[in-house]
């Protein structure tokens, strides 16, 4: 099983950083507003993952987040913006976590 740092770095690289570094250039005003919203939410989520005390907690919370009702509208926005979501990397994350 990967350690906490490896799991969080994976999520940073594959999900959080692409969202946080996405450009608003060439997007409509509505898309720019959605991008700002998902970037704000992603920063908060990324901080949460970085502060979990262990790899086990990262794995537990990742699984919880996959089925979260609150995540559904955010994931829909991310898909509309063609950005990655936590479910997009589920198989890779699970391989890394085992």
mmCIF file of C-alpha atoms in Angstrom:
data_model
loop_
_atom_site.group_PDB
_atom_site.id
_atom_site.type_symbol
_atom_site.label_atom_id
_atom_site.label_comp_id
_atom_site.label_asym_id
_atom_site.label_seq_id
_atom_site.Cartn_x
_atom_site.Cartn_y
_atom_site.Cartn_z
ATOM 1 C CA UNK A 1 0.000 0.000 0.000
ATOM 2 C CA UNK A 2 1.187 3.493 -0.814
ATOM 3 C CA UNK A 3 1.886 5.879 2.017
ATOM 4 C CA UNK A 4 -0.121 9.040 2.659
ATOM 5 C CA UNK A 5 2.267 11.279 0.711
ATOM 6 C CA UNK A 6 2.121 9.053 -2.361
ATOM 7 C CA UNK A 7 -1.680 8.971 -2.308
ATOM 8 C CA UNK A 8 -2.039 12.721 -1.861
ATOM 9 C CA UNK A 9 0.598 13.456 -4.512
ATOM 10 C CA UNK A 10 -1.290 11.188 -6.912
ATOM 11 C CA UNK A 11 -4.542 13.088 -6.287
ATOM 12 C CA UNK A 12 -2.713 16.402 -6.618
ATOM 13 C CA UNK A 13 -1.141 15.417 -9.921
ATOM 14 C CA UNK A 14 -4.152 13.711 -11.506
ATOM 15 C CA UNK A 15 -7.121 15.689 -10.151
ATOM 16 C CA UNK A 16 -6.481 18.751 -8.012
ATOM 17 C CA UNK A 17 -3.628 20.480 -9.889
ATOM 18 C CA UNK A 18 -5.244 20.227 -13.344
ATOM 19 C CA UNK A 19 -8.357 21.898 -11.923
ATOM 20 C CA UNK A 20 -6.449 24.569 -10.009
ATOM 21 C CA UNK A 21 -4.254 25.405 -13.006
ATOM 22 C CA UNK A 22 -7.050 25.404 -15.586
ATOM 23 C CA UNK A 23 -7.229 28.611 -17.565
ATOM 24 C CA UNK A 24 -10.357 30.689 -17.968
ATOM 25 C CA UNK A 25 -9.105 31.859 -21.365
ATOM 26 C CA UNK A 26 -11.473 31.091 -24.204
ATOM 27 C CA UNK A 27 -14.333 30.215 -21.868
ATOM 28 C CA UNK A 28 -17.738 31.856 -21.742
ATOM 29 C CA UNK A 29 -18.662 34.002 -18.759
ATOM 30 C CA UNK A 30 -20.789 31.161 -17.394
ATOM 31 C CA UNK A 31 -17.882 28.720 -17.764
ATOM 32 C CA UNK A 32 -15.509 31.192 -16.069
ATOM 33 C CA UNK A 33 -17.915 31.467 -13.131
ATOM 34 C CA UNK A 34 -18.198 27.687 -12.892
ATOM 35 C CA UNK A 35 -14.413 27.367 -13.105
ATOM 36 C CA UNK A 36 -13.917 29.857 -10.264
ATOM 37 C CA UNK A 37 -16.425 27.925 -8.165
ATOM 38 C CA UNK A 38 -14.834 24.512 -8.745
ATOM 39 C CA UNK A 39 -11.340 25.923 -8.193
ATOM 40 C CA UNK A 40 -12.408 27.370 -4.838
ATOM 41 C CA UNK A 41 -13.997 24.078 -3.825
ATOM 42 C CA UNK A 42 -10.982 22.111 -5.063
ATOM 43 C CA UNK A 43 -8.553 24.188 -2.979
ATOM 44 C CA UNK A 44 -10.617 23.382 0.111
ATOM 45 C CA UNK A 45 -10.797 19.696 -0.776
ATOM 46 C CA UNK A 46 -7.075 19.521 -1.514
ATOM 47 C CA UNK A 47 -6.270 21.071 1.877
ATOM 48 C CA UNK A 48 -8.545 18.540 3.538
ATOM 49 C CA UNK A 49 -6.689 15.622 1.935
ATOM 50 C CA UNK A 50 -3.300 17.085 2.835
ATOM 51 C CA UNK A 51 -4.321 17.322 6.483
ATOM 52 C CA UNK A 52 -5.613 13.789 6.916
ATOM 53 C CA UNK A 53 -3.372 12.009 9.438
ATOM 54 C CA UNK A 54 -2.750 8.745 7.574
ATOM 55 C CA UNK A 55 -2.967 6.840 4.304
ATOM 56 C CA UNK A 56 -5.883 4.895 5.758
ATOM 57 C CA UNK A 57 -7.802 8.116 6.380
ATOM 58 C CA UNK A 58 -7.047 9.373 2.840
ATOM 59 C CA UNK A 59 -8.413 6.103 1.427
ATOM 60 C CA UNK A 60 -11.482 6.172 3.675
ATOM 61 C CA UNK A 61 -12.340 9.755 2.775
ATOM 62 C CA UNK A 62 -11.675 9.202 -0.931
ATOM 63 C CA UNK A 63 -14.221 6.369 -0.893
ATOM 64 C CA UNK A 64 -16.690 8.547 1.021
ATOM 65 C CA UNK A 65 -16.213 11.381 -1.462
ATOM 66 C CA UNK A 66 -16.941 9.071 -4.411
ATOM 67 C CA UNK A 67 -20.506 8.563 -3.205
ATOM 68 C CA UNK A 68 -21.069 12.006 -1.783
ATOM 69 C CA UNK A 69 -24.311 13.742 -2.729
ATOM 70 C CA UNK A 70 -22.556 17.107 -2.354
ATOM 71 C CA UNK A 71 -19.951 16.084 -4.931
ATOM 72 C CA UNK A 72 -22.438 15.300 -7.698
ATOM 73 C CA UNK A 73 -23.142 18.875 -8.834
ATOM 74 C CA UNK A 74 -19.437 19.734 -8.573
ATOM 75 C CA UNK A 75 -18.492 16.681 -10.645
ATOM 76 C CA UNK A 76 -21.097 17.689 -13.224
ATOM 77 C CA UNK A 77 -19.505 21.149 -13.475
ATOM 78 C CA UNK A 78 -16.040 19.613 -13.783
ATOM 79 C CA UNK A 79 -17.197 17.351 -16.598
ATOM 80 C CA UNK A 80 -18.809 20.285 -18.430
ATOM 81 C CA UNK A 81 -15.495 22.114 -18.112
ATOM 82 C CA UNK A 82 -13.625 18.981 -19.298
ATOM 83 C CA UNK A 83 -11.685 18.701 -16.046
ATOM 84 C CA UNK A 84 -10.879 15.578 -14.009
ATOM 85 C CA UNK A 85 -12.965 14.301 -11.111
ATOM 86 C CA UNK A 86 -12.132 11.955 -8.241
ATOM 87 C CA UNK A 87 -14.202 9.153 -9.844
ATOM 88 C CA UNK A 88 -12.142 9.502 -13.039
ATOM 89 C CA UNK A 89 -9.063 8.126 -11.263
ATOM 90 C CA UNK A 90 -10.806 5.515 -9.112
ATOM 91 C CA UNK A 91 -9.148 2.436 -10.626
ATOM 92 C CA UNK A 92 -5.655 3.924 -10.500
ATOM 93 C CA UNK A 93 -6.178 5.211 -6.958
ATOM 94 C CA UNK A 94 -7.409 1.819 -5.776
ATOM 95 C CA UNK A 95 -4.389 0.064 -7.336
ATOM 96 C CA UNK A 96 -2.070 2.515 -5.609
ATOM 97 C CA UNK A 97 -3.935 2.140 -2.317
ATOM 98 C CA UNK A 98 -3.677 -1.668 -2.201
#
